[in-house]
């Protein structure tokens, strides 16, 4: 490599760093905008009105009760309440989806739209940083944990924006997603940062583009499913308290009543995990083929290989339990979180704390 080429690559690497820090700054603005959306939404009467229509802890019986309305001349007319359309599945509580983070508040909705706009801008800047990093090393930008982290957060935000583009009701995911992305990027630039460098010979293969890119995408979708599952557990507990006639705290009520119903969150988590599971299966198969090409064996019980398979088994058990044993609700949610925990350990724990053939560039 000539001195001029080396200087150009170094300049591109510095530009990539600037772009990543700039994306973090814009993500921070989006974070505050999402906070404002939730704060202004807490003042809205829409969610409280919805709770009143559904009878709160009294169930849906009150929702269908007739309403007496006095007319002129002293006459009284009896009107039927409008039926509340819910997304609940058969056999579960008939609870409607919440109105969203903005809670129907106009100002809250404005801050939510600003947060989405800032998220799109931050995603574009971060994606440019990832591409610039790839140009600086002239290879796929996921040869170490730093590159994997910045690419993973980019893809995770891209998956979220893709759901929004498809008109899916996932704005509730915005705040936890941006919070996670900021933590992920903060870890990347402080602890995991690795200077631009070339790969070890074993990684010089087109399988790097295929195997690692699919692993990153699967992780991003598993993350979305994991957040939905965690929120499901909180929302389901909230609904159980209402059904038991208990009164949750003001803060819990303000947050929980604006989320989708527990049945909706449960269904959403199951669908995204089921949709990406075949791709995770392909990821493991592609890794085995690459291992055979690079090391002369398809399987060697390397820690990364073992935990990838454990993750596959955990998600397979979750999907199998849902499909055949009829597991739904909290039991299935716990299985899904265990599976996602396996993926997280495979992502961070194995790479940082365990040595193996997949340990490259320090981290």
mmCIF file of N, CA, C and O in Angstrom, residues 246-341:
data_model
loop_
_atom_site.group_PDB
_atom_site.id
_atom_site.type_symbol
_atom_site.label_atom_id
_atom_site.label_comp_id
_atom_site.label_asym_id
_atom_site.label_seq_id
_atom_site.Cartn_x
_atom_site.Cartn_y
_atom_site.Cartn_z
ATOM 1 N N UNK A 246 -57.379 -4.352 41.657
ATOM 2 C CA UNK A 246 -56.333 -3.552 42.288
ATOM 3 C C UNK A 246 -56.095 -2.278 41.498
ATOM 4 O O UNK A 246 -56.447 -2.186 40.319
ATOM 5 N N UNK A 247 -55.472 -1.315 42.128
ATOM 6 C CA UNK A 247 -55.192 -0.045 41.473
ATOM 7 C C UNK A 247 -53.688 0.145 41.360
ATOM 8 O O UNK A 247 -53.009 0.401 42.364
ATOM 9 N N UNK A 248 -53.118 0.010 40.147
ATOM 10 C CA UNK A 248 -51.680 0.223 39.974
ATOM 11 C C UNK A 248 -51.299 1.673 40.278
ATOM 12 O O UNK A 248 -52.151 2.565 40.317
ATOM 13 N N UNK A 249 -50.014 1.914 40.487
ATOM 14 C CA UNK A 249 -49.534 3.252 40.763
ATOM 15 C C UNK A 249 -49.769 4.196 39.603
ATOM 16 O O UNK A 249 -49.989 3.771 38.457
ATOM 17 N N UNK A 250 -49.695 5.490 39.892
ATOM 18 C CA UNK A 250 -49.974 6.501 38.867
ATOM 19 C C UNK A 250 -48.976 6.422 37.727
ATOM 20 O O UNK A 250 -49.343 6.535 36.551
ATOM 21 N N UNK A 251 -47.689 6.201 38.047
ATOM 22 C CA UNK A 251 -46.676 6.145 36.990
ATOM 23 C C UNK A 251 -46.887 4.925 36.107
ATOM 24 O O UNK A 251 -46.856 5.020 34.877
ATOM 25 N N UNK A 252 -47.112 3.764 36.749
ATOM 26 C CA UNK A 252 -47.342 2.540 35.973
ATOM 27 C C UNK A 252 -48.569 2.684 35.090
ATOM 28 O O UNK A 252 -48.569 2.279 33.920
ATOM 29 N N UNK A 253 -49.617 3.273 35.640
ATOM 30 C CA UNK A 253 -50.841 3.466 34.861
ATOM 31 C C UNK A 253 -50.591 4.382 33.673
ATOM 32 O O UNK A 253 -51.036 4.102 32.547
ATOM 33 N N UNK A 254 -49.875 5.468 33.888
ATOM 34 C CA UNK A 254 -49.609 6.427 32.820
ATOM 35 C C UNK A 254 -48.856 5.793 31.662
ATOM 36 O O UNK A 254 -49.117 6.094 30.501
ATOM 37 N N UNK A 255 -47.924 4.897 31.989
ATOM 38 C CA UNK A 255 -47.116 4.262 30.944
ATOM 39 C C UNK A 255 -47.852 3.084 30.323
ATOM 40 O O UNK A 255 -47.982 2.977 29.104
ATOM 41 N N UNK A 256 -48.357 2.183 31.168
ATOM 42 C CA UNK A 256 -48.928 0.938 30.682
ATOM 43 C C UNK A 256 -50.192 1.143 29.855
ATOM 44 O O UNK A 256 -50.431 0.425 28.882
ATOM 45 N N UNK A 257 -51.028 2.119 30.222
ATOM 46 C CA UNK A 257 -52.286 2.290 29.517
ATOM 47 C C UNK A 257 -52.100 2.780 28.090
ATOM 48 O O UNK A 257 -53.029 2.724 27.286
ATOM 49 N N UNK A 258 -50.896 3.263 27.760
ATOM 50 C CA UNK A 258 -50.651 3.743 26.403
ATOM 51 C C UNK A 258 -50.000 2.696 25.507
ATOM 52 O O UNK A 258 -49.868 2.901 24.301
ATOM 53 N N UNK A 259 -49.575 1.579 26.083
ATOM 54 C CA UNK A 259 -48.973 0.509 25.294
ATOM 55 C C UNK A 259 -50.048 -0.336 24.610
ATOM 56 O O UNK A 259 -51.215 -0.307 25.015
ATOM 57 N N UNK A 260 -49.675 -1.099 23.585
ATOM 58 C CA UNK A 260 -50.640 -2.059 23.026
ATOM 59 C C UNK A 260 -51.055 -3.069 24.092
ATOM 60 O O UNK A 260 -50.350 -3.272 25.089
ATOM 61 N N UNK A 261 -52.183 -3.708 23.896
ATOM 62 C CA UNK A 261 -52.642 -4.736 24.827
ATOM 63 C C UNK A 261 -51.625 -5.869 24.893
ATOM 64 O O UNK A 261 -50.847 -6.097 23.962
ATOM 65 N N UNK A 262 -51.635 -6.585 26.004
ATOM 66 C CA UNK A 262 -50.667 -7.670 26.183
ATOM 67 C C UNK A 262 -50.795 -8.720 25.076
ATOM 68 O O UNK A 262 -49.790 -9.258 24.609
ATOM 69 N N UNK A 263 -52.024 -8.996 24.648
ATOM 70 C CA UNK A 263 -52.218 -9.972 23.570
ATOM 71 C C UNK A 263 -51.564 -9.502 22.277
ATOM 72 O O UNK A 263 -50.998 -10.296 21.519
ATOM 73 N N UNK A 264 -51.630 -8.203 22.009
ATOM 74 C CA UNK A 264 -51.011 -7.650 20.798
ATOM 75 C C UNK A 264 -49.495 -7.760 20.872
ATOM 76 O O UNK A 264 -48.839 -8.145 19.899
ATOM 77 N N UNK A 265 -48.923 -7.413 22.037
ATOM 78 C CA UNK A 265 -47.469 -7.496 22.205
ATOM 79 C C UNK A 265 -46.995 -8.938 22.098
ATOM 80 O O UNK A 265 -45.956 -9.220 21.483
ATOM 81 N N UNK A 266 -47.742 -9.858 22.691
ATOM 82 C CA UNK A 266 -47.391 -11.276 22.643
ATOM 83 C C UNK A 266 -47.392 -11.781 21.208
ATOM 84 O O UNK A 266 -46.465 -12.479 20.766
ATOM 85 N N UNK A 267 -48.429 -11.416 20.475
ATOM 86 C CA UNK A 267 -48.531 -11.851 19.083
ATOM 87 C C UNK A 267 -47.422 -11.246 18.227
ATOM 88 O O UNK A 267 -46.826 -11.917 17.378
ATOM 89 N N UNK A 268 -47.130 -9.966 18.449
ATOM 90 C CA UNK A 268 -46.080 -9.288 17.680
ATOM 91 C C UNK A 268 -44.722 -9.946 17.919
ATOM 92 O O UNK A 268 -43.974 -10.222 16.973
ATOM 93 N N UNK A 269 -44.386 -10.215 19.193
ATOM 94 C CA UNK A 269 -43.103 -10.839 19.511
ATOM 95 C C UNK A 269 -42.983 -12.220 18.862
ATOM 96 O O UNK A 269 -41.933 -12.579 18.313
ATOM 97 N N UNK A 270 -44.065 -12.983 18.922
ATOM 98 C CA UNK A 270 -44.036 -14.320 18.330
ATOM 99 C C UNK A 270 -43.828 -14.250 16.822
ATOM 100 O O UNK A 270 -43.030 -15.010 16.254
ATOM 101 N N UNK A 271 -44.495 -13.332 16.182
ATOM 102 C CA UNK A 271 -44.405 -13.252 14.724
ATOM 103 C C UNK A 271 -43.018 -12.839 14.253
ATOM 104 O O UNK A 271 -42.493 -13.395 13.284
ATOM 105 N N UNK A 272 -42.405 -11.860 14.917
ATOM 106 C CA UNK A 272 -41.081 -11.423 14.460
ATOM 107 C C UNK A 272 -40.037 -12.503 14.731
ATOM 108 O O UNK A 272 -39.133 -12.731 13.909
ATOM 109 N N UNK A 273 -40.139 -13.199 15.871
ATOM 110 C CA UNK A 273 -39.192 -14.273 16.160
ATOM 111 C C UNK A 273 -39.364 -15.440 15.178
ATOM 112 O O UNK A 273 -38.375 -16.015 14.705
ATOM 113 N N UNK A 274 -40.616 -15.776 14.887
ATOM 114 C CA UNK A 274 -40.875 -16.867 13.950
ATOM 115 C C UNK A 274 -40.415 -16.505 12.545
ATOM 116 O O UNK A 274 -39.899 -17.356 11.806
ATOM 117 N N UNK A 275 -40.567 -15.239 12.166
ATOM 118 C CA UNK A 275 -40.197 -14.823 10.812
ATOM 119 C C UNK A 275 -38.693 -14.882 10.584
ATOM 120 O O UNK A 275 -38.229 -15.238 9.492
ATOM 121 N N UNK A 276 -37.899 -14.557 11.617
ATOM 122 C CA UNK A 276 -36.452 -14.474 11.423
ATOM 123 C C UNK A 276 -35.740 -15.784 11.782
ATOM 124 O O UNK A 276 -34.570 -15.953 11.450
ATOM 125 N N UNK A 277 -36.444 -16.706 12.424
ATOM 126 C CA UNK A 277 -35.796 -17.951 12.842
ATOM 127 C C UNK A 277 -35.207 -18.745 11.667
ATOM 128 O O UNK A 277 -34.086 -19.263 11.776
ATOM 129 N N UNK A 278 -35.916 -18.894 10.531
ATOM 130 C CA UNK A 278 -35.289 -19.605 9.404
ATOM 131 C C UNK A 278 -33.993 -18.949 8.937
ATOM 132 O O UNK A 278 -33.051 -19.645 8.530
ATOM 133 N N UNK A 279 -33.913 -17.619 8.994
ATOM 134 C CA UNK A 279 -32.686 -16.936 8.595
ATOM 135 C C UNK A 279 -31.566 -17.217 9.593
ATOM 136 O O UNK A 279 -30.398 -17.320 9.209
ATOM 137 N N UNK A 280 -31.913 -17.333 10.888
ATOM 138 C CA UNK A 280 -30.897 -17.696 11.877
ATOM 139 C C UNK A 280 -30.387 -19.112 11.624
ATOM 140 O O UNK A 280 -29.193 -19.395 11.799
ATOM 141 N N UNK A 281 -31.275 -20.006 11.210
ATOM 142 C CA UNK A 281 -30.857 -21.363 10.837
ATOM 143 C C UNK A 281 -29.873 -21.318 9.680
ATOM 144 O O UNK A 281 -28.832 -21.994 9.693
ATOM 145 N N UNK A 282 -30.185 -20.483 8.670
ATOM 146 C CA UNK A 282 -29.271 -20.326 7.539
ATOM 147 C C UNK A 282 -27.936 -19.744 7.991
ATOM 148 O O UNK A 282 -26.880 -20.130 7.480
ATOM 149 N N UNK A 283 -27.965 -18.820 8.961
ATOM 150 C CA UNK A 283 -26.730 -18.213 9.457
ATOM 151 C C UNK A 283 -25.791 -19.271 10.020
ATOM 152 O O UNK A 283 -24.570 -19.257 9.752
ATOM 153 N N UNK A 284 -26.333 -20.201 10.800
ATOM 154 C CA UNK A 284 -25.509 -21.266 11.391
ATOM 155 C C UNK A 284 -24.968 -22.192 10.299
ATOM 156 O O UNK A 284 -23.792 -22.588 10.317
ATOM 157 N N UNK A 285 -25.820 -22.523 9.333
ATOM 158 C CA UNK A 285 -25.371 -23.389 8.237
ATOM 159 C C UNK A 285 -24.277 -22.699 7.424
ATOM 160 O O UNK A 285 -23.257 -23.319 7.067
ATOM 161 N N UNK A 286 -24.457 -21.403 7.140
ATOM 162 C CA UNK A 286 -23.442 -20.661 6.390
ATOM 163 C C UNK A 286 -22.133 -20.608 7.159
ATOM 164 O O UNK A 286 -21.043 -20.715 6.570
ATOM 165 N N UNK A 287 -22.220 -20.445 8.485
ATOM 166 C CA UNK A 287 -21.001 -20.440 9.289
ATOM 167 C C UNK A 287 -20.281 -21.772 9.238
ATOM 168 O O UNK A 287 -19.042 -21.816 9.197
ATOM 169 N N UNK A 288 -21.046 -22.863 9.239
ATOM 170 C CA UNK A 288 -20.429 -24.193 9.158
ATOM 171 C C UNK A 288 -19.731 -24.396 7.815
ATOM 172 O O UNK A 288 -18.625 -24.944 7.745
ATOM 173 N N UNK A 289 -20.372 -23.944 6.749
ATOM 174 C CA UNK A 289 -19.747 -24.064 5.423
ATOM 175 C C UNK A 289 -18.464 -23.243 5.362
ATOM 176 O O UNK A 289 -17.444 -23.699 4.833
ATOM 177 N N UNK A 290 -18.513 -22.029 5.920
ATOM 178 C CA UNK A 290 -17.323 -21.173 5.940
ATOM 179 C C UNK A 290 -16.209 -21.809 6.771
ATOM 180 O O UNK A 290 -15.031 -21.774 6.400
ATOM 181 N N UNK A 291 -16.575 -22.434 7.903
ATOM 182 C CA UNK A 291 -15.579 -23.096 8.749
ATOM 183 C C UNK A 291 -14.915 -24.250 8.004
ATOM 184 O O UNK A 291 -13.701 -24.477 8.114
ATOM 185 N N UNK A 292 -15.719 -24.980 7.234
ATOM 186 C CA UNK A 292 -15.145 -26.056 6.445
ATOM 187 C C UNK A 292 -14.174 -25.553 5.400
ATOM 188 O O UNK A 292 -13.142 -26.186 5.122
ATOM 189 N N UNK A 293 -14.478 -24.393 4.826
ATOM 190 C CA UNK A 293 -13.604 -23.817 3.809
ATOM 191 C C UNK A 293 -12.341 -23.220 4.421
ATOM 192 O O UNK A 293 -11.249 -23.317 3.846
ATOM 193 N N UNK A 294 -12.461 -22.599 5.623
ATOM 194 C CA UNK A 294 -11.327 -21.902 6.234
ATOM 195 C C UNK A 294 -10.462 -22.810 7.095
ATOM 196 O O UNK A 294 -9.231 -22.687 7.097
ATOM 197 N N UNK A 295 -11.097 -23.724 7.843
ATOM 198 C CA UNK A 295 -10.350 -24.531 8.810
ATOM 199 C C UNK A 295 -10.372 -26.023 8.502
ATOM 200 O O UNK A 295 -9.806 -26.817 9.240
ATOM 201 N N UNK A 296 -11.051 -26.415 7.457
ATOM 202 C CA UNK A 296 -11.069 -27.820 7.077
ATOM 203 C C UNK A 296 -12.002 -28.682 7.895
ATOM 204 O O UNK A 296 -11.938 -29.911 7.819
ATOM 205 N N UNK A 297 -12.904 -28.072 8.685
ATOM 206 C CA UNK A 297 -13.923 -28.829 9.415
ATOM 207 C C UNK A 297 -15.156 -27.956 9.544
ATOM 208 O O UNK A 297 -15.083 -26.749 9.660
ATOM 209 N N UNK A 298 -16.321 -28.611 9.503
ATOM 210 C CA UNK A 298 -17.583 -27.883 9.549
ATOM 211 C C UNK A 298 -18.009 -27.538 10.973
ATOM 212 O O UNK A 298 -18.751 -26.566 11.175
ATOM 213 N N UNK A 299 -17.565 -28.346 11.923
ATOM 214 C CA UNK A 299 -17.972 -28.120 13.313
ATOM 215 C C UNK A 299 -16.825 -28.523 14.220
ATOM 216 O O UNK A 299 -16.285 -29.622 14.092
ATOM 217 N N UNK A 300 -16.453 -27.627 15.145
ATOM 218 C CA UNK A 300 -15.330 -27.920 16.025
ATOM 219 C C UNK A 300 -15.583 -27.604 17.476
ATOM 220 O O UNK A 300 -14.644 -27.527 18.264
ATOM 221 N N UNK A 301 -16.840 -27.388 17.840
ATOM 222 C CA UNK A 301 -17.212 -27.068 19.223
ATOM 223 C C UNK A 301 -16.483 -25.835 19.741
ATOM 224 O O UNK A 301 -16.140 -25.737 20.918
ATOM 225 N N UNK A 302 -16.246 -24.895 18.856
ATOM 226 C CA UNK A 302 -15.724 -23.597 19.260
ATOM 227 C C UNK A 302 -16.811 -22.880 20.078
ATOM 228 O O UNK A 302 -18.008 -23.074 19.835
ATOM 229 N N UNK A 303 -16.434 -22.061 21.092
ATOM 230 C CA UNK A 303 -17.460 -21.402 21.922
ATOM 231 C C UNK A 303 -18.515 -20.641 21.120
ATOM 232 O O UNK A 303 -19.703 -20.691 21.457
ATOM 233 N N UNK A 304 -18.105 -19.956 20.077
ATOM 234 C CA UNK A 304 -19.080 -19.210 19.266
ATOM 235 C C UNK A 304 -20.034 -20.168 18.568
ATOM 236 O O UNK A 304 -21.250 -19.910 18.494
ATOM 237 N N UNK A 305 -19.511 -21.273 18.065
ATOM 238 C CA UNK A 305 -20.362 -22.263 17.403
ATOM 239 C C UNK A 305 -21.342 -22.888 18.404
ATOM 240 O O UNK A 305 -22.530 -23.064 18.096
ATOM 241 N N UNK A 306 -20.841 -23.202 19.589
ATOM 242 C CA UNK A 306 -21.680 -23.838 20.602
ATOM 243 C C UNK A 306 -22.822 -22.913 21.012
ATOM 244 O O UNK A 306 -23.990 -23.330 21.069
ATOM 245 N N UNK A 307 -22.513 -21.633 21.282
ATOM 246 C CA UNK A 307 -23.557 -20.731 21.748
ATOM 247 C C UNK A 307 -24.501 -20.322 20.628
ATOM 248 O O UNK A 307 -25.666 -20.011 20.888
ATOM 249 N N UNK A 308 -24.036 -20.339 19.403
ATOM 250 C CA UNK A 308 -24.954 -20.110 18.276
ATOM 251 C C UNK A 308 -25.968 -21.242 18.205
ATOM 252 O O UNK A 308 -27.171 -21.011 17.975
ATOM 253 N N UNK A 309 -25.498 -22.462 18.430
ATOM 254 C CA UNK A 309 -26.408 -23.609 18.409
ATOM 255 C C UNK A 309 -27.344 -23.585 19.618
ATOM 256 O O UNK A 309 -28.539 -23.898 19.501
ATOM 257 N N UNK A 310 -26.820 -23.204 20.805
ATOM 258 C CA UNK A 310 -27.681 -23.095 21.991
ATOM 259 C C UNK A 310 -28.781 -22.069 21.747
ATOM 260 O O UNK A 310 -29.948 -22.279 22.117
ATOM 261 N N UNK A 311 -28.417 -20.947 21.129
ATOM 262 C CA UNK A 311 -29.416 -19.926 20.804
ATOM 263 C C UNK A 311 -30.468 -20.487 19.861
ATOM 264 O O UNK A 311 -31.671 -20.233 20.031
ATOM 265 N N UNK A 312 -30.024 -21.239 18.875
ATOM 266 C CA UNK A 312 -30.959 -21.852 17.925
ATOM 267 C C UNK A 312 -31.918 -22.798 18.657
ATOM 268 O O UNK A 312 -33.135 -22.779 18.416
ATOM 269 N N UNK A 313 -31.385 -23.625 19.554
ATOM 270 C CA UNK A 313 -32.216 -24.573 20.298
ATOM 271 C C UNK A 313 -33.228 -23.830 21.174
ATOM 272 O O UNK A 313 -34.404 -24.212 21.270
ATOM 273 N N UNK A 314 -32.781 -22.724 21.800
ATOM 274 C CA UNK A 314 -33.671 -21.969 22.691
ATOM 275 C C UNK A 314 -34.834 -21.362 21.916
ATOM 276 O O UNK A 314 -35.996 -21.447 22.343
ATOM 277 N N UNK A 315 -34.541 -20.741 20.780
ATOM 278 C CA UNK A 315 -35.628 -20.164 19.975
ATOM 279 C C UNK A 315 -36.501 -21.261 19.379
ATOM 280 O O UNK A 315 -37.721 -21.089 19.256
ATOM 281 N N UNK A 316 -35.898 -22.390 19.003
ATOM 282 C CA UNK A 316 -36.685 -23.508 18.472
ATOM 283 C C UNK A 316 -37.643 -24.032 19.539
ATOM 284 O O UNK A 316 -38.804 -24.359 19.251
ATOM 285 N N UNK A 317 -37.167 -24.113 20.785
ATOM 286 C CA UNK A 317 -38.028 -24.576 21.881
ATOM 287 C C UNK A 317 -39.185 -23.609 22.097
ATOM 288 O O UNK A 317 -40.336 -24.027 22.323
ATOM 289 N N UNK A 318 -38.900 -22.317 22.020
ATOM 290 C CA UNK A 318 -39.950 -21.305 22.185
ATOM 291 C C UNK A 318 -41.010 -21.431 21.090
ATOM 292 O O UNK A 318 -42.213 -21.479 21.378
ATOM 293 N N UNK A 319 -40.571 -21.516 19.843
ATOM 294 C CA UNK A 319 -41.514 -21.606 18.724
ATOM 295 C C UNK A 319 -42.274 -22.932 18.756
ATOM 296 O O UNK A 319 -43.472 -22.978 18.454
ATOM 297 N N UNK A 320 -41.574 -24.010 19.129
ATOM 298 C CA UNK A 320 -42.230 -25.314 19.196
ATOM 299 C C UNK A 320 -43.295 -25.325 20.294
ATOM 300 O O UNK A 320 -44.400 -25.854 20.099
ATOM 301 N N UNK A 321 -42.974 -24.715 21.441
ATOM 302 C CA UNK A 321 -43.935 -24.669 22.538
ATOM 303 C C UNK A 321 -45.164 -23.859 22.146
ATOM 304 O O UNK A 321 -46.294 -24.228 22.497
ATOM 305 N N UNK A 322 -44.957 -22.776 21.420
ATOM 306 C CA UNK A 322 -46.096 -21.966 20.988
ATOM 307 C C UNK A 322 -46.962 -22.712 19.978
ATOM 308 O O UNK A 322 -48.191 -22.611 20.000
ATOM 309 N N UNK A 323 -46.313 -23.448 19.071
ATOM 310 C CA UNK A 323 -47.043 -24.070 17.968
ATOM 311 C C UNK A 323 -47.720 -25.376 18.354
ATOM 312 O O UNK A 323 -48.802 -25.685 17.849
ATOM 313 N N UNK A 324 -47.095 -26.163 19.237
ATOM 314 C CA UNK A 324 -47.622 -27.503 19.512
ATOM 315 C C UNK A 324 -48.223 -27.635 20.904
ATOM 316 O O UNK A 324 -49.277 -28.244 21.076
ATOM 317 N N UNK A 325 -47.553 -27.091 21.905
ATOM 318 C CA UNK A 325 -48.047 -27.236 23.273
ATOM 319 C C UNK A 325 -49.049 -26.150 23.640
ATOM 320 O O UNK A 325 -49.635 -26.190 24.718
ATOM 321 N N UNK A 326 -49.226 -25.181 22.755
ATOM 322 C CA UNK A 326 -50.176 -24.120 23.024
ATOM 323 C C UNK A 326 -49.717 -23.142 24.086
ATOM 324 O O UNK A 326 -50.540 -22.482 24.720
ATOM 325 N N UNK A 327 -48.407 -23.078 24.296
ATOM 326 C CA UNK A 327 -47.891 -22.141 25.288
ATOM 327 C C UNK A 327 -48.053 -20.718 24.795
ATOM 328 O O UNK A 327 -47.545 -20.347 23.750
ATOM 329 N N UNK A 328 -48.743 -19.940 25.562
ATOM 330 C CA UNK A 328 -48.852 -18.513 25.281
ATOM 331 C C UNK A 328 -48.697 -17.775 26.607
ATOM 332 O O UNK A 328 -48.661 -18.388 27.668
ATOM 333 N N UNK A 329 -48.604 -16.488 26.540
ATOM 334 C CA UNK A 329 -48.529 -15.723 27.765
ATOM 335 C C UNK A 329 -47.168 -15.759 28.413
ATOM 336 O O UNK A 329 -46.129 -15.829 27.758
ATOM 337 N N UNK A 330 -47.151 -15.757 29.758
ATOM 338 C CA UNK A 330 -45.922 -15.565 30.508
ATOM 339 C C UNK A 330 -44.937 -16.712 30.318
ATOM 340 O O UNK A 330 -43.720 -16.489 30.235
ATOM 341 N N UNK A 331 -45.409 -17.957 30.261
ATOM 342 C CA UNK A 331 -44.487 -19.082 30.097
ATOM 343 C C UNK A 331 -43.718 -18.962 28.783
ATOM 344 O O UNK A 331 -42.498 -19.160 28.744
ATOM 345 N N UNK A 332 -44.425 -18.649 27.704
ATOM 346 C CA UNK A 332 -43.764 -18.481 26.410
ATOM 347 C C UNK A 332 -42.835 -17.268 26.434
ATOM 348 O O UNK A 332 -41.754 -17.289 25.847
ATOM 349 N N UNK A 333 -43.250 -16.204 27.125
ATOM 350 C CA UNK A 333 -42.427 -14.994 27.198
ATOM 351 C C UNK A 333 -41.106 -15.286 27.897
ATOM 352 O O UNK A 333 -40.043 -14.798 27.478
ATOM 353 N N UNK A 334 -41.143 -16.066 28.971
ATOM 354 C CA UNK A 334 -39.906 -16.410 29.675
ATOM 355 C C UNK A 334 -38.966 -17.205 28.767
ATOM 356 O O UNK A 334 -37.752 -16.993 28.766
ATOM 357 N N UNK A 335 -39.534 -18.121 27.994
ATOM 358 C CA UNK A 335 -38.709 -18.878 27.048
ATOM 359 C C UNK A 335 -38.074 -17.953 26.014
ATOM 360 O O UNK A 335 -36.890 -18.097 25.674
ATOM 361 N N UNK A 336 -38.854 -16.993 25.513
ATOM 362 C CA UNK A 336 -38.335 -16.066 24.507
ATOM 363 C C UNK A 336 -37.213 -15.214 25.081
ATOM 364 O O UNK A 336 -36.201 -14.956 24.404
ATOM 365 N N UNK A 337 -37.353 -14.770 26.330
ATOM 366 C CA UNK A 337 -36.304 -13.955 26.941
ATOM 367 C C UNK A 337 -35.045 -14.776 27.214
ATOM 368 O O UNK A 337 -33.924 -14.264 27.088
ATOM 369 N N UNK A 338 -35.210 -16.033 27.591
ATOM 370 C CA UNK A 338 -34.041 -16.905 27.765
ATOM 371 C C UNK A 338 -33.300 -17.057 26.441
ATOM 372 O O UNK A 338 -32.063 -16.998 26.382
ATOM 373 N N UNK A 339 -34.062 -17.257 25.364
ATOM 374 C CA UNK A 339 -33.446 -17.402 24.042
ATOM 375 C C UNK A 339 -32.699 -16.130 23.641
ATOM 376 O O UNK A 339 -31.562 -16.191 23.136
ATOM 377 N N UNK A 340 -33.329 -14.976 23.882
ATOM 378 C CA UNK A 340 -32.654 -13.721 23.540
ATOM 379 C C UNK A 340 -31.435 -13.498 24.437
ATOM 380 O O UNK A 340 -30.422 -12.965 23.995
ATOM 381 N N UNK A 341 -31.516 -13.940 25.703
ATOM 382 C CA UNK A 341 -30.355 -13.861 26.583
ATOM 383 C C UNK A 341 -29.196 -14.699 26.061
ATOM 384 O O UNK A 341 -28.026 -14.290 26.155
#
